[in-house]
XYZ file of C-alpha atoms in Angstrom:
547
model
C -6.207 -40.728 -37.115
C -7.439 -39.586 -40.260
C -10.774 -40.668 -39.384
C -10.228 -38.729 -36.054
C -9.115 -35.633 -37.824
C -12.482 -35.904 -40.118
C -14.776 -36.143 -37.110
C -13.242 -33.175 -35.588
C -13.536 -31.206 -38.615
C -17.237 -31.958 -38.804
C -17.912 -31.287 -35.336
C -20.732 -28.538 -35.098
C -21.111 -28.216 -31.378
C -22.632 -24.696 -31.114
C -24.208 -22.429 -28.723
C -26.803 -19.397 -28.943
C -24.031 -16.704 -28.824
C -26.230 -14.143 -27.653
C -25.216 -11.246 -25.534
C -28.143 -12.144 -22.910
C -27.701 -10.685 -19.461
C -24.122 -11.474 -19.162
C -23.065 -9.552 -21.949
C -20.697 -12.394 -23.386
C -20.646 -14.250 -26.642
C -19.973 -17.790 -25.873
C -17.755 -20.219 -28.057
C -17.595 -23.654 -29.048
C -15.021 -24.472 -26.187
C -17.592 -22.770 -23.942
C -19.918 -25.643 -25.099
C -17.834 -28.385 -24.989
C -17.062 -27.695 -21.538
C -20.642 -26.948 -20.318
C -23.042 -29.378 -22.329
C -23.128 -33.076 -21.457
C -22.878 -33.876 -25.246
C -22.550 -36.990 -27.203
C -18.893 -37.369 -26.245
C -19.775 -37.936 -22.632
C -23.164 -38.521 -21.851
C -23.181 -42.203 -22.369
C -20.482 -43.026 -19.763
C -20.477 -42.664 -16.215
C -17.779 -42.139 -14.002
C -17.386 -44.330 -11.039
C -13.648 -43.632 -9.806
C -10.886 -41.447 -10.290
C -7.096 -42.282 -8.990
C -5.125 -39.331 -9.506
C -1.165 -39.351 -9.208
C 0.361 -36.141 -9.005
C 3.811 -34.833 -8.493
C 4.937 -31.064 -8.515
C 8.114 -29.666 -8.995
C 8.211 -26.216 -7.290
C 11.426 -24.679 -9.054
C 9.889 -25.196 -12.474
C 6.013 -24.698 -11.451
C 5.276 -27.790 -13.102
C 3.433 -30.944 -12.534
C 3.279 -34.491 -13.679
C 1.239 -37.765 -12.985
C -1.379 -40.163 -14.138
C -5.165 -39.833 -13.929
C -7.171 -43.157 -13.844
C -10.741 -42.874 -14.826
C -13.191 -46.071 -14.290
C -16.272 -45.711 -16.030
C -19.247 -47.625 -17.117
C -21.494 -47.473 -20.189
C -24.586 -45.940 -18.991
C -26.541 -45.398 -22.185
C -26.177 -46.177 -26.165
C -22.972 -45.152 -27.119
C -23.529 -41.927 -29.397
C -19.842 -41.817 -30.590
C -16.443 -43.809 -30.639
C -15.032 -40.625 -29.448
C -14.599 -39.782 -25.785
C -14.200 -36.306 -24.557
C -11.332 -35.816 -21.624
C -10.794 -32.072 -20.329
C -7.613 -30.820 -19.992
C -6.834 -26.953 -19.980
C -4.141 -25.418 -21.739
C -1.211 -25.404 -21.551
C -1.392 -28.965 -19.669
C -0.737 -32.128 -22.100
C -1.870 -35.552 -22.115
C 1.203 -37.501 -23.416
C 0.241 -40.942 -23.064
C -3.156 -42.978 -22.938
C -4.334 -46.698 -22.269
C -7.774 -48.027 -22.446
C -8.272 -51.373 -20.498
C -4.487 -51.776 -20.516
C -3.744 -51.132 -24.339
C -2.060 -48.131 -25.604
C -4.183 -45.755 -27.566
C -2.357 -43.696 -30.343
C -5.439 -41.953 -31.772
C -6.253 -38.962 -29.699
C -6.432 -35.401 -30.664
C -6.247 -31.941 -28.626
C -8.699 -29.345 -29.587
C -8.119 -26.342 -27.208
C -8.813 -27.357 -23.633
C -10.458 -30.961 -24.567
C -8.854 -34.051 -25.764
C -11.003 -36.518 -28.350
C -9.839 -40.009 -27.629
C -10.720 -42.825 -30.244
C -12.079 -45.679 -27.940
C -14.283 -47.544 -30.599
C -17.628 -49.189 -29.776
C -16.252 -52.455 -28.034
C -16.183 -51.198 -24.470
C -17.163 -53.378 -21.507
C -20.620 -52.681 -19.874
C -18.527 -52.069 -16.605
C -15.303 -51.064 -15.097
C -13.408 -49.754 -18.183
C -10.105 -48.003 -17.038
C -8.840 -45.097 -19.097
C -5.261 -44.398 -17.972
C -3.913 -40.683 -18.992
C -0.557 -39.538 -18.262
C -0.223 -36.227 -18.205
C 2.126 -33.118 -17.560
C 2.919 -29.357 -18.028
C 2.940 -26.019 -16.324
C -0.600 -25.421 -14.966
C -2.274 -22.234 -14.725
C -0.848 -20.588 -11.636
C -3.250 -18.475 -9.696
C -2.596 -14.605 -9.208
C -5.008 -14.322 -6.456
C -6.405 -17.456 -5.217
C -8.971 -18.694 -4.694
C -10.784 -15.934 -6.957
C -8.958 -16.505 -10.152
C -8.028 -20.024 -9.844
C -5.237 -22.468 -10.600
C -2.034 -23.900 -8.823
C -0.559 -22.236 -6.092
C 3.348 -22.226 -5.736
C 4.376 -19.880 -2.856
C 6.315 -19.991 0.656
C 5.265 -19.965 3.915
C 6.318 -17.575 6.628
C 9.774 -19.257 7.117
C 10.481 -19.319 3.481
C 9.908 -23.106 2.715
C 7.780 -24.506 -0.181
C 4.180 -24.678 0.068
C 1.466 -25.663 -2.644
C -1.870 -26.159 -3.356
C -4.651 -25.745 -5.757
C -7.962 -23.757 -5.633
C -10.089 -24.239 -9.206
C -13.886 -23.661 -8.285
C -15.392 -21.887 -11.596
C -11.932 -22.431 -13.560
C -12.561 -26.617 -13.096
C -10.334 -29.341 -12.132
C -9.066 -29.860 -15.860
C -6.735 -26.862 -14.888
C -4.347 -29.353 -13.541
C -5.541 -33.144 -14.341
C -7.543 -34.911 -17.122
C -10.918 -35.585 -16.207
C -14.616 -35.475 -17.167
C -15.054 -31.663 -16.410
C -18.871 -31.931 -15.759
C -20.241 -31.209 -12.312
C -23.481 -33.663 -13.322
C -21.289 -36.811 -13.219
C -19.067 -37.051 -9.760
C -17.379 -40.471 -9.279
C -20.080 -42.668 -7.527
C -17.407 -44.582 -5.826
C -15.145 -41.932 -4.730
C -11.370 -41.202 -5.493
C -7.986 -41.854 -4.803
C -5.188 -39.173 -4.589
C -1.507 -40.058 -4.639
C 0.685 -36.857 -3.838
C 4.495 -37.097 -4.487
C 6.539 -34.778 -2.374
C 10.030 -33.934 -1.437
C 10.992 -36.180 1.895
C 10.811 -32.887 3.941
C 7.233 -31.912 3.189
C 3.762 -33.348 3.790
C 1.128 -34.084 1.354
C -2.515 -33.774 2.552
C -5.730 -34.758 0.543
C -9.459 -35.576 0.660
C -10.626 -38.284 2.876
C -8.400 -40.314 5.014
C -4.685 -41.095 4.780
C -4.191 -44.897 3.482
C -0.712 -44.906 3.338
C 2.652 -43.126 3.511
C 6.049 -44.426 2.265
C 9.532 -42.953 1.303
C 11.149 -43.805 -1.746
C 14.832 -42.556 -1.990
C 14.379 -38.551 -1.499
C 10.607 -38.674 -2.141
C 7.551 -39.326 0.022
C 4.278 -40.613 -1.322
C 0.988 -39.812 0.409
C -2.072 -41.921 -0.504
C -5.543 -40.415 0.166
C -9.011 -42.246 -0.205
C -12.641 -40.958 -0.376
C -15.272 -43.500 -0.666
C -17.958 -41.010 -1.247
C -18.846 -39.175 -4.249
C -16.878 -35.957 -4.812
C -17.107 -33.515 -7.627
C -14.098 -32.746 -9.268
C -12.895 -29.214 -8.329
C -12.994 -30.588 -4.274
C -10.179 -32.891 -5.230
C -7.030 -30.977 -3.912
C -3.680 -31.480 -2.836
C -1.949 -29.651 0.004
C 1.607 -29.714 0.269
C 3.790 -27.960 2.912
C 5.238 -28.290 6.381
C 2.187 -29.437 8.157
C 1.521 -30.973 11.578
C -1.393 -32.903 12.600
C -3.764 -32.831 15.531
C -7.009 -34.472 16.206
C -10.234 -34.437 17.660
C -13.913 -36.076 17.660
C -17.375 -34.868 17.634
C -20.137 -37.175 18.720
C -22.768 -36.418 15.954
C -26.409 -37.491 14.753
C -24.590 -40.412 12.917
C -22.031 -41.561 15.796
C -18.500 -40.573 16.287
C -17.072 -38.410 13.528
C -13.251 -38.050 13.309
C -12.151 -34.642 13.159
C -8.524 -33.923 11.512
C -6.657 -30.892 11.214
C -3.567 -30.015 9.518
C -1.868 -26.791 10.024
C 1.708 -25.413 9.422
C 3.812 -26.057 12.069
C 4.080 -22.598 13.617
C 0.370 -22.175 13.598
C -0.547 -24.993 15.934
C -1.248 -23.382 18.968
C -3.533 -20.861 17.501
C -5.106 -23.553 15.506
C -6.108 -25.663 18.482
C -7.971 -22.673 19.777
C -9.636 -21.337 16.604
C -10.716 -24.906 15.174
C -12.609 -25.596 18.454
C -15.403 -23.700 16.344
C -15.657 -26.712 13.932
C -17.565 -28.705 16.638
C -20.088 -25.600 17.112
C -20.441 -25.460 13.466
C -21.060 -29.065 13.392
C -23.465 -28.981 15.958
C -25.544 -26.205 14.459
C -25.584 -27.496 11.005
C -26.684 -30.714 11.825
C -29.499 -29.523 13.718
C -30.766 -27.485 10.660
C -29.377 -29.538 7.458
C -29.050 -33.116 9.093
C -26.163 -35.308 9.566
C -22.827 -34.382 8.454
C -22.741 -36.116 4.782
C -19.519 -37.604 4.875
C -18.815 -39.479 8.338
C -16.989 -42.362 6.292
C -14.168 -39.704 4.861
C -13.880 -37.808 8.102
C -13.971 -33.956 8.562
C -10.783 -31.912 7.884
C -9.589 -28.359 8.248
C -6.275 -27.657 6.437
C -4.195 -24.552 6.519
C -4.208 -22.908 3.143
C -1.987 -20.581 1.105
C -5.220 -18.548 0.226
C -8.372 -17.467 2.112
C -10.601 -20.796 1.785
C -12.497 -23.195 -0.155
C -15.244 -25.795 0.490
C -12.975 -28.729 -0.578
C -15.059 -32.007 0.400
C -13.744 -33.419 3.891
C -10.816 -31.266 3.679
C -11.917 -27.589 4.300
C -9.266 -25.042 3.001
C -8.741 -22.474 5.871
C -6.736 -19.249 5.289
C -8.382 -17.006 7.755
C -5.318 -16.213 9.745
C -7.307 -17.539 12.897
C -9.391 -14.577 13.210
C -12.900 -14.119 13.842
C -15.124 -12.751 11.001
C -13.426 -12.442 7.333
C -10.216 -11.607 7.753
C -11.255 -9.692 10.906
C -14.255 -7.961 9.332
C -17.959 -8.381 9.653
C -19.506 -8.730 6.500
C -22.756 -7.918 7.564
C -21.983 -4.508 9.439
C -24.378 -6.089 12.179
C -21.294 -6.906 14.510
C -22.620 -10.552 14.822
C -19.954 -11.712 12.021
C -17.284 -10.719 14.391
C -18.616 -13.619 17.002
C -17.310 -16.603 14.808
C -14.841 -17.366 12.254
C -16.372 -16.944 8.768
C -14.375 -19.542 6.829
C -14.962 -22.461 9.392
C -18.624 -21.555 9.333
C -18.944 -20.687 5.386
C -16.837 -23.519 3.770
C -17.740 -26.093 6.085
C -21.591 -25.226 5.592
C -20.922 -26.228 1.553
C -20.379 -29.906 3.049
C -24.082 -29.733 2.937
C -24.956 -27.502 -0.017
C -22.027 -27.827 -2.487
C -20.446 -31.036 -1.776
C -23.685 -33.408 -0.469
C -26.092 -31.360 -2.673
C -24.143 -30.291 -6.035
C -25.477 -28.480 -9.029
C -25.322 -30.221 -12.729
C -24.737 -26.946 -14.363
C -22.874 -24.099 -12.782
C -25.584 -21.776 -14.048
C -27.434 -23.080 -10.967
C -24.615 -22.379 -8.411
C -26.783 -20.523 -6.277
C -27.905 -23.760 -4.835
C -24.240 -24.139 -3.384
C -23.922 -20.297 -2.650
C -27.232 -18.987 -1.596
C -28.160 -21.826 0.875
C -24.272 -21.750 2.317
C -24.478 -18.182 2.700
C -27.830 -18.555 4.649
C -25.964 -20.979 7.042
C -24.084 -17.896 8.325
C -27.366 -16.895 9.663
C -28.457 -20.120 10.767
C -25.159 -20.520 12.580
C -25.803 -16.771 14.526
C -29.158 -18.000 15.233
C -28.095 -21.300 17.033
C -25.888 -19.401 19.326
C -27.056 -15.905 19.481
C -30.587 -16.129 18.911
C -33.210 -15.057 16.391
C -32.944 -11.278 16.603
C -29.116 -11.219 16.181
C -29.640 -13.703 13.171
C -32.263 -11.358 11.267
C -29.968 -8.417 11.836
C -27.101 -10.533 10.392
C -28.616 -11.398 7.333
C -30.502 -7.957 7.059
C -26.823 -6.320 7.343
C -25.360 -8.518 4.202
C -28.111 -6.798 2.070
C -25.434 -3.894 1.640
C -23.214 -6.147 -0.409
C -26.147 -7.046 -3.153
C -25.549 -5.528 -6.646
C -28.519 -6.426 -8.414
C -26.516 -6.399 -11.561
C -27.554 -9.617 -13.598
C -29.718 -12.598 -12.315
C -28.473 -15.104 -9.978
C -29.258 -17.896 -12.430
C -26.607 -17.894 -15.210
C -26.617 -19.163 -18.797
C -26.861 -22.977 -19.150
C -24.578 -25.344 -21.310
C -21.775 -22.820 -21.399
C -20.023 -23.279 -18.108
C -21.427 -19.516 -16.862
C -22.283 -18.753 -13.688
C -24.762 -16.036 -12.599
C -24.481 -13.091 -10.210
C -22.291 -12.813 -7.317
C -25.502 -11.765 -5.492
C -26.133 -15.588 -5.575
C -24.575 -15.366 -1.806
C -26.517 -12.641 -0.097
C -29.273 -11.839 -2.167
C -29.953 -15.574 -2.563
C -29.597 -15.905 1.480
C -32.050 -12.732 1.799
C -34.252 -14.946 -0.822
C -34.347 -17.854 1.617
C -34.945 -15.349 4.753
C -37.761 -14.067 2.819
C -39.192 -17.324 1.971
C -38.811 -18.338 5.838
C -40.583 -15.103 6.747
C -43.488 -16.084 4.317
C -43.745 -19.536 5.543
C -43.673 -18.405 9.112
C -43.292 -21.896 10.622
C -39.587 -22.712 11.744
C -40.712 -26.350 12.232
C -41.514 -27.042 8.633
C -38.709 -24.692 7.393
C -36.191 -26.702 9.011
C -37.780 -29.841 7.896
C -37.451 -28.778 4.228
C -33.500 -28.084 4.900
C -33.162 -31.503 6.215
C -35.491 -32.802 3.760
C -33.309 -31.121 0.866
C -30.143 -33.171 2.237
C -31.829 -36.252 2.750
C -33.753 -36.389 -0.814
C -31.016 -35.360 -2.365
C -27.961 -37.033 -0.455
C -25.008 -37.219 -2.497
C -26.671 -36.185 -5.513
C -26.368 -33.596 -8.792
C -29.174 -31.588 -9.091
C -31.200 -29.121 -11.166
C -32.747 -25.819 -10.083
C -36.139 -27.051 -11.053
C -35.620 -30.086 -8.744
C -34.922 -27.771 -5.675
C -37.463 -25.206 -6.443
C -40.046 -28.110 -6.867
C -38.861 -29.718 -3.805
C -39.243 -26.547 -1.385
C -42.801 -25.923 -3.117
C -44.399 -29.229 -2.381
C -42.878 -29.218 0.828
C -44.042 -25.868 1.870
C -47.313 -25.852 0.247
C -46.649 -22.750 -1.339
C -47.163 -21.385 -4.994
C -43.429 -20.434 -5.226
C -43.169 -20.332 -9.477
C -43.403 -16.432 -9.507
C -41.641 -16.015 -6.202
C -38.344 -18.035 -7.673
C -38.763 -16.290 -10.976
C -38.640 -13.060 -9.139
C -35.600 -13.431 -7.255
C -33.555 -15.790 -9.115
C -34.239 -15.018 -12.712
C -34.534 -10.926 -12.672
C -32.614 -8.140 -11.133
C -36.153 -6.448 -9.922
C -36.732 -6.353 -6.122
C -40.433 -6.284 -5.526
C -41.383 -2.891 -4.118
C -44.534 -2.210 -2.358
C -46.308 0.999 -3.184
C -48.510 2.803 -0.601
C -50.435 5.936 -0.882
C -53.134 7.558 1.324
C -56.015 9.594 -0.440
C -58.084 11.463 2.225
C -58.663 8.871 4.797
C -58.109 5.605 2.383
C -54.882 3.909 2.219
C -54.213 1.742 -0.825
C -51.301 -0.852 -1.803
C -49.984 -2.903 -4.276
C -46.635 -4.452 -5.785
C -44.795 -2.786 -8.630
C -41.636 -4.197 -10.191
C -42.705 -7.781 -10.240
C -43.021 -10.810 -12.600
C -46.468 -11.798 -13.744
C -48.292 -13.776 -10.944
C -46.062 -12.571 -8.042
C -48.516 -12.396 -5.055
C -46.318 -13.032 -1.540
C -48.280 -11.949 1.363
C -46.742 -9.643 3.716
C -47.168 -9.281 7.653
C -47.096 -6.013 9.030
C -44.936 -5.072 12.058
C -46.770 -4.561 15.335
C -50.197 -5.861 14.240
C -52.140 -8.913 13.520
C -52.701 -7.761 9.610
C -51.260 -9.283 6.995
C -51.850 -7.860 3.610
C -52.118 -9.370 0.008
C -50.320 -7.189 -2.478
C -50.721 -7.927 -6.124
C -50.054 -5.579 -9.224
C -53.363 -3.836 -8.819
C -54.323 -1.279 -6.166
C -56.075 -2.664 -2.969
C -57.518 -0.564 0.012
C -56.030 -1.225 3.093
C -58.483 -2.488 6.254
C -57.989 0.951 8.401
C -59.328 -0.783 11.583
C -56.158 -0.708 13.234
C -53.959 1.160 10.677
C -55.069 4.952 10.364
C -52.217 6.617 8.384
C -49.421 5.777 5.511
C -46.751 6.410 7.932
C -47.872 3.500 10.083
C -47.808 0.873 7.580
C -44.573 -0.766 8.689
C -43.966 -4.426 6.852
C -41.930 -6.930 8.723
C -38.335 -6.152 7.519
C -37.218 -9.868 7.193
C -38.804 -9.638 3.840
C -36.320 -8.605 1.023
C -38.492 -6.202 -0.960
C -38.474 -2.351 -0.995
C -41.298 -0.004 0.025
C -42.364 3.488 -1.537
C -44.755 6.160 -0.283
C -46.451 7.511 -3.304
C -47.479 11.081 -3.158
């Protein structure tokens, strides 16, 4: 124990505490969470088995988290870092069947002495935990456990912890870059009058005295914040979808009084699957089925168990976020959250600074769904309508290594960036091939922004370095300045990064212009006056006529 305390005292994990573009100074705890450091970069999680039993009356939980891991690199320390956020506590530790006495809490992490005689494969770290987890005030935005009542006054519980992290309620390696390769099991212990629903497929259900134990199993990799118990007065109905990889089981769990509404509204899931399998490729988790689960919050992308709280309405709680009218034609939560099965769950960021990989493509999935059923013009109107939500406050990419995401513009600025790229490419066959190719190339993988940027650049044939720098790493939107002097029309870009040269197609003509930072003269064989210079509106740029 003395050695452990000494090492903890000498730890010097630091971060560059700059104000940066996020106006925040980062702490050692931020770095412990955000960096794949020497206490966790040499071991690879293969499987989680999580047991959880909540107590509604005390708003507490208890259980066991068993982590199966392999040694994946030279062991850099005889300490393992396990994440569990205060006020939760680890109360007992076993490693390969042996009790471990030396473990020490340091804020939201625990350092466990494991020595250097671990097995190369299949080490078992068993962590018994308990406590009162952070309770969400306004889930899913603030995150935490949800202890609430349904419309009939009965207990209803769940979790929403994206951003906050799964370590808010169970001990794990809370680093997105290391998913359990062999999936996970979730054991939910409930009062016998309630139903416990989890990710994947139901393996067993048994009653012991006044309790029920529901065991759920996922065979595919899964990111930690997607591992979620739902506990309530659920009823189940089923369906199937004949998809690109064969028969996909559809499984729906809703509160008993919502059954008839759900049977109607959830028909949209098959429309979603048809659209997204066309654009993105096969649903990535056939083995684990597809589920939508009635949730006590608006919604989340929990893998193979989408959380649904949109009140069985089209739009976003009955509103069209685009203002175009098209967003009222379909259920926002079914479309958006299920879109994350491809971008977010199949392809997962390693660092939350790169969350745009999840949110930009998924926000654009709304446009693609609209296009599938209402046409290209409707889709264009939808995505352009979402520009009203863009703030351009801070860059889309966050700060690396400190668990810091970027701007909320990762949704609709990101979607309009993708639409702009598609407009530049002007080849929807190639564009669709890139989207499907991403999901094939990075199938069940964790990735970096560089990997995604490079793949798109290579497969589009475009030089996109300045393009991505502009839209992901600055808050400046390219501005096309146009001026007329006598009979001469000139144009140039301003507010651009070095090297930004995206060409622009003009509406109602065959003209493509190639703006740079320098003034150029427009060929006036077709366009005679500056007011007639109309850029295709699907590019996300600004235009300004210089007097």
